[in-house]
Amino acid sequence: MEFAELIKTPRVDGVVLHRPFMPTVEGTLCLTGHHLILSSRQDNTEELWLLHANIDSIEKRFVGSLGTIIVKCKDLRVIQLDIPGMEECLNIANSIEALSTLDSVSLMYPFFYRPLFEVIEDGWQLFVAEESFKDLESMTDEWRLSEVNKDFRVCPSYPSFLTVPKDIDDESLCKAASFRHGGRFPVLSYYHKKNGMVMMRAAQPLIGTNGRRCKEDEKLINATLCAGKRGYIIDTRTIAVAQQAKARGGGFEQEANYPQWRRIHKAIERSNVLQDSLIKLVEACNDQSHSMDRWLSKLEASNWQSNVKEILTTACLAAQCIDREGASVLVHGTEGTDSTLQVTSLAQIILDPTCRTIRGFEALIEREWLQAGHPFQQRCAQSAYSNGKPRSEAPVFLLFLDCVWQILRQFPCSFQFNENLLIMLFEHAYASQFGTFLGNCVAERVKLQLSQKTVSLWSWVNRPQELQRFLNPLYEPNNLVIWPSVAPQSLLLWEGVFLRWNRSTKCLDEACQEMVHIIEYNKELQNKVNSLRRQLAQLETEDGPLQTP
Amino acid sequence: MEHIRTPKVENVHMIDRLTPRKSTVGTLYLSSTHTIFVENSEARKETWVLHSLVYNVERLPTNPSGSPLLIRCKNFHVYRLLIPQEKDCLDVLASLTRLSRPECYGELFCFSFNPNLDKELREKAWGFIDLKAEFSRMGIPSNLWHVTAANHEYRLCETYPSELFVPKSAFPAVIVGSAKFRSRGRLPVLSYFHRDTSASICRSSQPLSGFSARSTDDEQMLHAIMKSNPVSELMYVVDTRPKLNAMANRATGKGYENEDHYTNIKLQFVGIENIHVMRSSQQKLVDVGELPAPSMSDFLWGLENSGWLKHIKAVLDAGVFIAKAVAEDGVSVLVHCSDGWDRTAQACSLASVLLDPYYRTIKGLMVLIEKDWVSFGHKFSHRYAHLDGDPKEVSPVMDQFLECVWQLMQQFPCAFEFNERFLIQLHTHIYSCQYGNFIGNCQKERRDLRLQERTHSLWPHLWENRAEYTNPLYRTDHSQTQGVLKPLTTAYCFKFWKGMYGHADKSVASHQSPADCLNAVREESQQLEEELIAHQEVPRETDAGQETCPTEGEENFRGEEEDQQAV
């Protein structure tokens, strides 16, 4: 298919662009296969380059022959284009609509994007399962890297390499896989160096109404327990929801069959509920005429903050079982691709200081989200302005990022990265020139040949020039477990995302610069003093003791 | 000491509600001024609670492990004690109840508080804030404004300061006549003069206009104020009350200015609710903080239901309106409410903070409080229940002002020299009665109590410790420190003030404070600078000429691990 077929009017002059907190720009609007571009063709005005993939929905309005298109983006920005000429406006609107909802992944921009920078470190090669397994091997010899899923047959949504208990052979893994939803048998998610406890994740067991059991599954997870120790199974669903799942062949681990495990049910919402929550929240944030009462009641009704609290609470619980109780943990919900990953990845941020560095956080996202088979393509197909019938969109990843932001805000000195990195990840998960978030699982990515045909987001982020923007000046590495507060008053609305287009951040940005300034100045002084001290020491050895005033 | 029945109780538990495992055992002591809890642990950590900061003491039903006692403080701290013997608990309850409700000024802590300052230093301390100097900083007196002796010996208005600034063109008879036409004699006088536009903020109480009364003196007074701003032909009268309340006052012979009787005035109501509404609103807010394990919905619903942030927004909106009129329109404003000592003080002082960078400094905020609150007769002792008295007089007026400043700090992180701790410290001392500054209800009362001879002043104490209260992001040459602040007052800009209301349980502490880290860094920078300078006296080294980095700060820690978690 040619993009040209979808673009009847590629160019319109005299278009006026209205953006929040920026002066209006008049200029020429151009449509290309992947971008909506507006340029005033004057030197000092910024051009607008908008990926069609970033467009969530549009609205058209006409007053006489002047048409207006309101473009609502997946990054929550809303812009307005005034287009002279009814026909032009309709053509543009139709093209945008068609181009922003292309079904075929291989037509997406990442397949056409050629970086203007030299790729020094290929992000596709950065996080290799064998490498991280080596780290694990240096700490324990209880685990092995299984290739049972090499061709993605045992579990289509798992990667080829999986870390499993050493004593469990591939045949048992296959049997356990047949007992778990989508073949997602229990695998290692995290090894807690401090006490050797582990966190595993899986999908729900398929016990159904007649209480099926699977010896291999039981053996598999028992293999992770030390002699005489008990473990915890954290089911991210309420007991009621988990019960209902039995009718559809799913369910939860029966006490009788898993006597060494204690099951705890939490209440993380399902994806369709989360999508609804996002839509309501953004609606509330975008209406500046709200009185205080209305704003607070809309914020409450959106339930977004409740979702944040529930997810964080569950992650804290998992971390607590591991670090405080000294017990191993198995986490699952239904499919094991959404709430499960929220919990396992957040628990690691709490427990493992490495995950609070930039590289470590990238690795975490690679491991616990991309490799673990979170269906990004489906979940991020639409954002808060989706007005069509919801399919499988849900802000599961955004909620994870929000939770990370909450911890970051409570521990501003413990993260190597800052809020900008989180916001950037949110943007790129929904629309990007990079291939990283395309597809729903490793198998799909391999099929799409993403690593050959597209550029990895990490190739770009890790360039020193870009990295600068994501560094937290207050960072001081420490090896402690950090326990975030989950009290309602400690959890704030993530303004950086949800109010980003509704208020100017000038003063807050200045504050950040000031922070950087203070710390840079301190470093500069330290360098000077150190070099002086060295010189002085040298002088003293050369000239004998020196009289200091 | 006669009120203390049991001066010492052993084996008392201090309960941490959220994390019971952090509860401690110790000994409770009652002194004439403090309740002191000393932990039995190695560290023998002490917790001191000033009696005058106690809001109430509640005894919960005795259970097998003892008698629980709840001490709620006016700074929203809550202490949960478990006393083994019921009798001891009853004794402590009775003593504390009496001690926390002094019946006369003489019982207040400030009269016994003795920080070992000699007489001369104490007197000097009281001169730390000089309001005359403050007016002269504004350029007053000038050819248009001067000081009047009309209130000498408080004969015109008991609750005003003796020195008042009025337009030069207002004759003594007009001043007296205007005072007679204003509730409690609180005539329109100058609060703030804005040099850049020569517009002013004046304040008064409501006029005694009823349905038809008028006073030519009062009309001339307002005219004189308007004329004192040579560039404007207009003046705003901001009535900070909801219009309905103002109208209701007409039935009692009070009310608001009739626009037909005054030349070129424009009346504006800004709708701040009265002290009773605010009192109950704050109580609801505090109750939200005391909910055991609230869900997010409980919290947000409680926050909305309290109406607190709505009121904070109303107060800030009033300040923004006045500041805009003065700075952008160049129009003078007369602000009043009913008596002109609560909402008027809030609106005038907030407008001043927005208009004048000086009031955003540590010293400046002290001056502002001394001027708009202390000298103009804000009823501190009534509003903050210094003495056991009419509970209907109590209201968190100053709390709201401080919170508005805090809300501004959230929007303008580099604009204020002081930090949140400074505001919280001020709040505590407004209630604590440790210093004499906020005792009594007006200047005359303070003079009659001879506070300057008998008590100490808070201001120099805060000033000496200013390093602790400094915002590391503040720089005098930063763009945010210049000019007028124009905050956004959309509902979503207002936040729950966790630092003030979030510590019903002591464990809900903030984990790491960027400000503290930065202050530590700045202090280190200062030491490095000193070292550099010292080294540079050794001839060989050059590379001098650092930019100056004002460094005040306190060594701080970055404790992590082990913090509260509500799982």
Coordinates of N, CA and C in Angstrom, one line a residue, chain A residues 21 194 284-297 299-300 303 305-306 309 313 316-317 320 323-324 356 409-414 474-476 478 480-493 495 499 502-504 506-508 510-511 514-515 517-519 521-522 524-526 528-529 532-533 535-536 539 542-543 546 548-549, chain B residues 18 21 288-289 294-301 303-305 307 309-310 313 410-414 472-475 478-480 488 490-496 498 501-503 508-514 517-518 520-522 524-526 528-529 531-532 534-538 540-541 543-544 546-549 558-567:
Chain A
F21 N 0.2 26.9 26.2 CA 1.4 27.7 26.7 C 2.4 28.0 25.7
K194 N 20.6 -10.8 49.2 CA 20.8 -10.7 50.6 C 20.5 -12.0 51.4
A284 N -10.9 14.7 33.9 CA -11.0 15.6 35.1 C -9.8 16.6 35.0
C285 N -8.6 16.2 34.6 CA -7.5 17.1 34.6 C -7.6 18.2 33.5
N286 N -8.3 17.8 32.4 CA -8.4 18.8 31.3 C -9.5 19.9 31.5
D287 N -10.3 19.7 32.5 CA -11.3 20.8 32.6 C -10.9 21.7 33.7
Q288 N -10.4 22.9 33.3 CA -9.9 23.9 34.2 C -10.9 24.7 34.9
S289 N -12.2 24.5 34.5 CA -13.3 25.3 35.1 C -13.8 24.6 36.4
H290 N -13.3 23.4 36.7 CA -13.8 22.7 37.9 C -13.7 23.5 39.2
S291 N -14.7 23.5 40.0 CA -14.5 24.0 41.3 C -13.7 23.0 42.1
M292 N -13.3 23.4 43.3 CA -12.5 22.5 44.1 C -13.3 21.2 44.4
D293 N -14.5 21.3 44.8 CA -15.3 20.1 45.1 C -15.4 19.2 43.9
R294 N -15.7 19.8 42.7 CA -15.9 19.0 41.6 C -14.6 18.3 41.2
W295 N -13.5 19.0 41.2 CA -12.2 18.4 40.9 C -11.9 17.2 41.8
L296 N -12.0 17.4 43.1 CA -11.7 16.4 44.0 C -12.6 15.2 43.8
S297 N -13.9 15.4 43.6 CA -14.8 14.3 43.4 C -14.5 13.6 42.1
L299 N -11.6 13.4 40.6 CA -10.3 12.7 40.9 C -10.6 11.4 41.6
E300 N -11.4 11.5 42.6 CA -11.7 10.3 43.4 C -12.5 9.3 42.5
N303 N -10.7 6.9 40.2 CA -10.1 5.7 40.8 C -8.6 5.5 40.5
Q305 N -5.8 7.0 41.5 CA -4.9 7.0 42.6 C -5.2 5.7 43.4
S306 N -6.4 5.3 43.5 CA -6.6 4.0 44.2 C -5.9 2.9 43.5
K309 N -2.3 3.0 44.4 CA -2.1 2.6 45.8 C -2.2 1.0 45.9
T313 N 0.9 -1.2 47.0 CA 0.7 -2.0 48.2 C 1.1 -3.5 47.9
C316 N 4.8 -3.8 47.6 CA 5.4 -3.8 48.9 C 5.3 -5.1 49.6
L317 N 4.1 -5.7 49.5 CA 3.8 -7.0 50.1 C 4.8 -8.0 49.7
Q320 N 8.1 -7.3 51.0 CA 8.2 -7.6 52.4 C 8.3 -9.1 52.7
D323 N 12.1 -9.8 51.8 CA 13.1 -9.2 52.6 C 12.9 -9.4 54.1
R324 N 11.7 -9.2 54.5 CA 11.4 -9.2 55.9 C 11.1 -10.6 56.5
R356 N 17.5 0.9 40.3 CA 17.3 2.3 40.4 C 18.4 3.1 39.6
R409 N 9.7 10.0 44.0 CA 9.4 11.2 44.7 C 9.6 11.1 46.2
Q410 N 9.4 9.9 46.7 CA 9.6 9.7 48.2 C 11.1 9.4 48.5
F411 N 11.8 9.0 47.5 CA 13.3 8.7 47.7 C 14.1 9.5 46.6
P412 N 14.0 10.8 46.7 CA 14.6 11.6 45.6 C 16.1 11.4 45.4
C413 N 16.8 10.8 46.4 CA 18.3 10.6 46.3 C 18.6 9.2 45.9
S414 N 17.7 8.3 45.7 CA 18.0 6.9 45.5 C 18.0 6.5 44.1
L474 N 20.5 14.6 42.3 CA 20.6 14.2 43.8 C 21.0 12.8 44.0
Y475 N 21.2 12.0 43.0 CA 21.5 10.6 43.2 C 22.7 10.3 44.0
E476 N 22.5 9.5 45.0 CA 23.7 8.9 45.7 C 23.4 7.5 45.9
N478 N 23.0 3.9 47.0 CA 23.0 3.2 48.3 C 22.4 1.8 48.1
L480 N 20.4 0.0 50.0 CA 19.4 -0.3 50.9 C 18.1 -0.7 50.2
V481 N 17.3 -1.4 50.9 CA 15.9 -1.6 50.5 C 15.1 -0.3 50.8
I482 N 14.3 0.2 49.9 CA 13.6 1.4 50.2 C 12.1 1.1 50.3
W483 N 11.5 1.4 51.4 CA 10.1 1.1 51.7 C 9.2 2.3 51.5
P484 N 8.5 2.4 50.4 CA 7.7 3.6 50.1 C 6.5 3.6 51.0
S485 N 6.0 4.8 51.3 CA 4.7 4.9 52.1 C 3.6 4.7 51.1
V486 N 2.6 3.9 51.4 CA 1.5 3.8 50.6 C 0.2 4.4 51.2
A487 N 0.4 5.3 52.2 CA -0.7 6.0 52.8 C -1.2 6.9 51.7
P488 N -2.6 7.1 51.7 CA -3.2 8.0 50.6 C -2.5 9.3 50.5
Q489 N -2.2 9.9 51.7 CA -1.6 11.3 51.6 C -0.2 11.3 51.1
S490 N 0.4 10.1 51.0 CA 1.8 10.1 50.5 C 1.8 9.9 49.0
L491 N 0.7 9.6 48.4 CA 0.6 9.3 47.0 C 0.0 10.5 46.3
L492 N 0.7 11.1 45.3 CA 0.3 12.3 44.7 C -0.1 12.0 43.2
L493 N -0.9 13.0 42.7 CA -1.2 12.9 41.3 C 0.1 13.2 40.5
E495 N 1.8 14.9 38.2 CA 1.5 16.1 37.4 C 2.3 16.2 36.2
L499 N -0.8 16.7 34.2 CA -1.1 18.2 34.1 C -0.1 18.8 33.2
N502 N -1.4 21.3 31.0 CA -2.4 22.2 31.5 C -1.8 23.3 32.4
R503 N -0.5 23.3 32.6 CA 0.1 24.4 33.3 C 1.5 24.5 32.9
S504 N 2.0 25.7 33.0 CA 3.4 25.9 32.6 C 4.3 25.3 33.6
K506 N 7.5 26.2 33.9 CA 8.7 27.1 33.8 C 9.4 27.1 35.2
C507 N 8.6 27.5 36.2 CA 9.2 27.7 37.6 C 9.7 26.4 38.1
L508 N 9.0 25.2 37.9 CA 9.5 24.0 38.3 C 10.8 23.6 37.6
E510 N 13.0 25.6 36.4 CA 14.0 26.5 36.9 C 14.6 25.9 38.2
A511 N 13.6 25.4 39.0 CA 14.1 24.8 40.3 C 15.0 23.6 40.1
E514 N 18.3 24.9 39.1 CA 19.0 25.4 40.3 C 19.7 24.3 41.1
M515 N 19.0 23.2 41.2 CA 19.5 22.0 41.9 C 20.8 21.6 41.2
H517 N 22.7 23.2 39.3 CA 23.7 24.2 39.5 C 24.4 24.1 40.8
I518 N 23.7 23.9 41.9 CA 24.3 23.8 43.2 C 25.2 22.6 43.3
I519 N 24.7 21.5 42.7 CA 25.5 20.3 42.8 C 26.8 20.3 41.9
Y521 N 28.3 23.0 41.0 CA 29.3 23.9 41.7 C 30.1 23.2 42.8
N522 N 29.3 22.4 43.5 CA 30.0 21.7 44.6 C 31.1 20.7 44.0
E524 N 32.7 21.0 41.2 CA 33.7 21.9 40.7 C 34.7 22.2 41.8
L525 N 34.1 22.7 43.0 CA 34.9 23.0 44.1 C 35.7 21.8 44.6
Q526 N 35.0 20.7 44.7 CA 35.7 19.5 45.2 C 36.9 19.2 44.3
K528 N 38.7 21.2 42.5 CA 39.7 22.2 42.8 C 40.5 21.9 44.1
V529 N 39.7 21.7 45.1 CA 40.3 21.5 46.4 C 41.2 20.2 46.4
L532 N 44.4 20.9 44.6 CA 45.2 21.7 45.5 C 45.9 20.9 46.6
R533 N 45.0 20.0 47.2 CA 45.5 19.1 48.2 C 46.7 18.3 47.7
Q535 N 48.6 18.9 45.1 CA 49.8 19.8 44.9 C 50.5 20.1 46.2
L536 N 49.7 20.4 47.2 CA 50.3 20.7 48.5 C 51.1 19.5 49.1
L539 N 54.3 19.3 47.3 CA 55.2 20.4 47.7 C 55.8 20.0 49.1
E542 N 58.4 17.5 48.6 CA 59.6 18.1 47.9 C 60.4 19.0 48.8
D543 N 59.6 19.9 49.5 CA 60.3 21.0 50.2 C 60.3 20.8 51.7
L546 N 55.5 22.4 55.3 CA 55.2 23.8 54.8 C 54.4 24.5 55.9
T548 N 51.5 26.5 57.0 CA 50.3 27.0 56.5 C 49.8 28.1 57.4
P549 N 49.2 29.1 56.9 CA 48.8 30.2 57.7 C 47.6 29.7 58.6
Chain B
L18 N 0.5 3.1 63.1 CA 0.7 2.4 61.8 C 1.6 1.3 61.9
R21 N 5.0 -2.3 65.8 CA 6.3 -2.8 66.3 C 7.3 -1.7 66.6
V288 N -9.8 13.5 58.9 CA -9.3 12.7 57.8 C -8.0 12.1 58.1
G289 N -7.1 12.9 58.6 CA -5.7 12.4 58.9 C -5.7 11.4 60.0
P294 N -7.0 4.6 56.0 CA -7.9 5.0 55.0 C -7.6 4.5 53.6
S295 N -8.7 4.3 52.8 CA -8.4 3.9 51.4 C -8.2 5.3 50.7
M296 N -7.8 5.2 49.4 CA -7.6 6.4 48.7 C -9.0 7.2 48.6
S297 N -10.1 6.4 48.4 CA -11.4 7.1 48.3 C -11.7 7.8 49.6
D298 N -11.5 7.1 50.7 CA -11.8 7.7 52.0 C -11.1 9.0 52.1
F299 N -9.8 9.0 51.7 CA -9.0 10.2 51.9 C -9.5 11.3 50.9
L300 N -9.7 11.0 49.7 CA -10.1 12.1 48.7 C -11.5 12.6 49.0
W301 N -12.3 11.6 49.4 CA -13.7 12.0 49.8 C -13.7 12.9 51.0
L303 N -11.2 14.7 52.0 CA -10.6 16.0 51.7 C -11.6 16.9 51.0
E304 N -12.4 16.4 50.1 CA -13.4 17.2 49.5 C -14.5 17.6 50.5
N305 N -14.9 16.7 51.3 CA -16.0 16.9 52.2 C -15.6 18.0 53.3
G307 N -13.9 20.6 52.7 CA -14.0 21.9 52.1 C -12.7 22.7 52.3
L309 N -9.5 22.8 51.1 CA -8.8 23.3 50.0 C -9.6 24.4 49.2
K310 N -10.9 24.2 49.3 CA -11.8 25.2 48.7 C -11.6 26.6 49.4
K313 N -8.2 28.1 48.6 CA -8.3 28.7 47.2 C -9.0 30.0 47.3
Q410 N 4.9 25.8 46.4 CA 4.9 24.6 45.5 C 4.9 25.1 44.1
Q411 N 4.3 26.2 43.8 CA 4.3 26.7 42.4 C 5.6 27.4 42.1
F412 N 6.2 28.1 43.1 CA 7.4 28.9 42.8 C 8.6 28.4 43.8
P413 N 9.2 27.3 43.4 CA 10.1 26.7 44.4 C 11.4 27.6 44.6
C414 N 11.7 28.5 43.8 CA 12.9 29.3 44.0 C 12.6 30.7 44.5
P472 N 17.3 26.1 49.9 CA 18.6 26.1 49.2 C 18.4 26.6 47.8
L473 N 17.2 26.6 47.2 CA 17.0 27.0 45.8 C 16.9 28.5 45.7
Y474 N 16.8 29.2 46.8 CA 16.6 30.7 46.8 C 17.9 31.4 46.4
R475 N 17.8 32.3 45.5 CA 18.9 33.2 45.2 C 18.4 34.5 44.9
H478 N 17.7 35.5 41.3 CA 16.9 34.6 40.4 C 15.6 35.3 39.9
S479 N 15.2 34.9 38.7 CA 14.0 35.6 38.1 C 12.8 35.4 39.0
Q480 N 12.7 34.3 39.7 CA 11.5 34.0 40.5 C 11.4 34.9 41.7
L488 N -1.2 30.3 39.5 CA -2.4 29.7 39.0 C -3.2 29.2 40.1
T490 N -6.1 27.3 39.6 CA -7.0 26.2 39.2 C -7.0 25.2 40.3
A491 N -8.2 24.5 40.5 CA -8.4 23.6 41.6 C -7.2 22.6 41.7
Y492 N -6.8 22.1 40.6 CA -5.8 21.0 40.7 C -4.4 21.5 41.2
C493 N -4.2 22.8 41.3 CA -2.9 23.4 41.8 C -2.8 23.2 43.3
F494 N -3.9 23.0 44.0 CA -3.8 23.0 45.4 C -3.6 21.6 46.0
K495 N -2.7 21.5 46.9 CA -2.4 20.2 47.4 C -2.6 20.1 48.9
F496 N -2.8 18.8 49.3 CA -2.9 18.5 50.7 C -1.5 18.8 51.4
K498 N 0.9 17.9 53.5 CA 1.3 16.8 54.3 C 2.2 17.1 55.4
Y501 N -0.4 18.6 58.1 CA -1.5 17.7 58.5 C -1.3 16.3 58.5
G502 N -0.1 15.9 57.9 CA 0.1 14.5 57.6 C 0.8 13.7 58.7
H503 N 1.0 14.3 59.9 CA 1.7 13.6 60.9 C 0.9 13.3 62.2
V508 N 4.7 8.8 59.9 CA 4.6 9.3 58.5 C 5.5 10.4 58.2
A509 N 6.8 10.1 58.2 CA 7.7 11.2 57.9 C 8.1 11.2 56.4
S510 N 8.5 12.3 55.9 CA 9.0 12.2 54.6 C 10.4 11.5 54.6
H511 N 10.6 10.8 53.5 CA 11.8 9.9 53.6 C 13.1 10.7 53.4
Q512 N 13.2 11.3 52.2 CA 14.4 12.0 51.9 C 14.0 13.4 51.5
S513 N 14.6 14.4 51.9 CA 14.2 15.7 51.5 C 15.3 16.3 50.6
P514 N 14.9 16.6 49.4 CA 15.9 17.2 48.5 C 16.5 18.5 49.0
C517 N 19.2 17.7 51.4 CA 20.4 17.2 50.7 C 21.1 18.4 50.2
L518 N 20.3 19.3 49.5 CA 21.0 20.5 48.9 C 21.6 21.4 49.9
A520 N 22.9 20.5 52.7 CA 24.2 19.8 53.1 C 25.2 20.1 52.0
V521 N 24.8 20.0 50.7 CA 25.8 20.2 49.7 C 26.3 21.6 49.7
R522 N 25.4 22.5 50.0 CA 25.8 23.9 50.0 C 26.7 24.2 51.1
E524 N 28.7 22.2 52.4 CA 30.0 21.6 52.1 C 30.7 22.5 51.1
S525 N 30.0 23.1 50.1 CA 30.6 24.0 49.2 C 31.2 25.2 49.9
Q526 N 30.5 25.6 51.0 CA 31.0 26.8 51.7 C 32.4 26.4 52.4
L528 N 34.4 24.1 51.4 CA 35.4 24.0 50.3 C 35.9 25.4 49.9
E529 N 34.9 26.3 49.8 CA 35.4 27.7 49.4 C 36.4 28.2 50.4
E531 N 38.3 26.5 52.3 CA 39.6 25.8 52.2 C 40.4 26.4 51.0
L532 N 39.6 26.6 49.9 CA 40.2 27.2 48.7 C 40.9 28.5 49.0
A534 N 41.9 29.6 51.9 CA 43.0 29.3 52.7 C 44.3 28.9 51.9
H535 N 44.0 28.0 51.0 CA 45.1 27.5 50.1 C 45.7 28.6 49.3
Q536 N 44.8 29.5 48.9 CA 45.2 30.5 47.9 C 46.2 31.5 48.6
E537 N 46.2 31.5 49.9 CA 47.1 32.3 50.6 C 48.6 31.8 50.4
V538 N 48.6 30.5 50.1 CA 49.9 29.9 49.7 C 50.1 30.4 48.3
R540 N 51.6 30.0 45.3 CA 51.5 29.4 43.9 C 50.2 29.3 43.3
E541 N 49.2 29.0 44.1 CA 47.9 28.7 43.6 C 47.1 30.0 43.1
D543 N 43.7 30.7 40.3 CA 42.3 30.3 40.1 C 41.4 30.7 41.3
A544 N 41.3 32.0 41.5 CA 40.3 32.5 42.6 C 39.0 32.9 41.9
Q546 N 35.6 32.9 42.8 CA 34.4 32.1 42.7 C 33.2 32.9 42.7
E547 N 32.1 32.5 42.1 CA 30.9 33.1 42.3 C 30.5 32.8 43.7
T548 N 29.8 33.8 44.4 CA 29.5 33.5 45.7 C 28.2 32.6 45.8
C549 N 28.3 31.8 46.7 CA 27.2 30.8 46.9 C 26.8 30.9 48.3
R558 N 20.8 11.1 55.3 CA 19.9 10.5 54.3 C 19.4 9.2 54.7
G559 N 18.8 9.1 55.8 CA 18.3 7.8 56.3 C 17.3 7.2 55.3
E560 N 17.4 6.0 55.1 CA 16.5 5.3 54.2 C 15.8 4.2 54.9
E561 N 16.1 3.0 54.5 CA 15.7 1.8 55.1 C 14.5 2.1 56.1
E562 N 13.9 1.2 56.6 CA 13.1 1.3 57.8 C 12.2 2.5 57.8
D563 N 11.3 2.5 56.9 CA 10.3 3.6 57.1 C 8.9 3.0 57.1
Q564 N 8.0 3.9 57.3 CA 6.6 3.3 57.5 C 6.1 2.7 56.2
Q565 N 5.3 1.8 56.4 CA 4.7 1.2 55.2 C 3.4 0.6 55.7
A566 N 2.4 0.9 54.9 CA 1.1 0.5 55.4 C 0.6 -0.8 54.7
V567 N 1.4 -1.8 54.8 CA 0.9 -3.1 54.2 C 0.2 -3.9 55.3

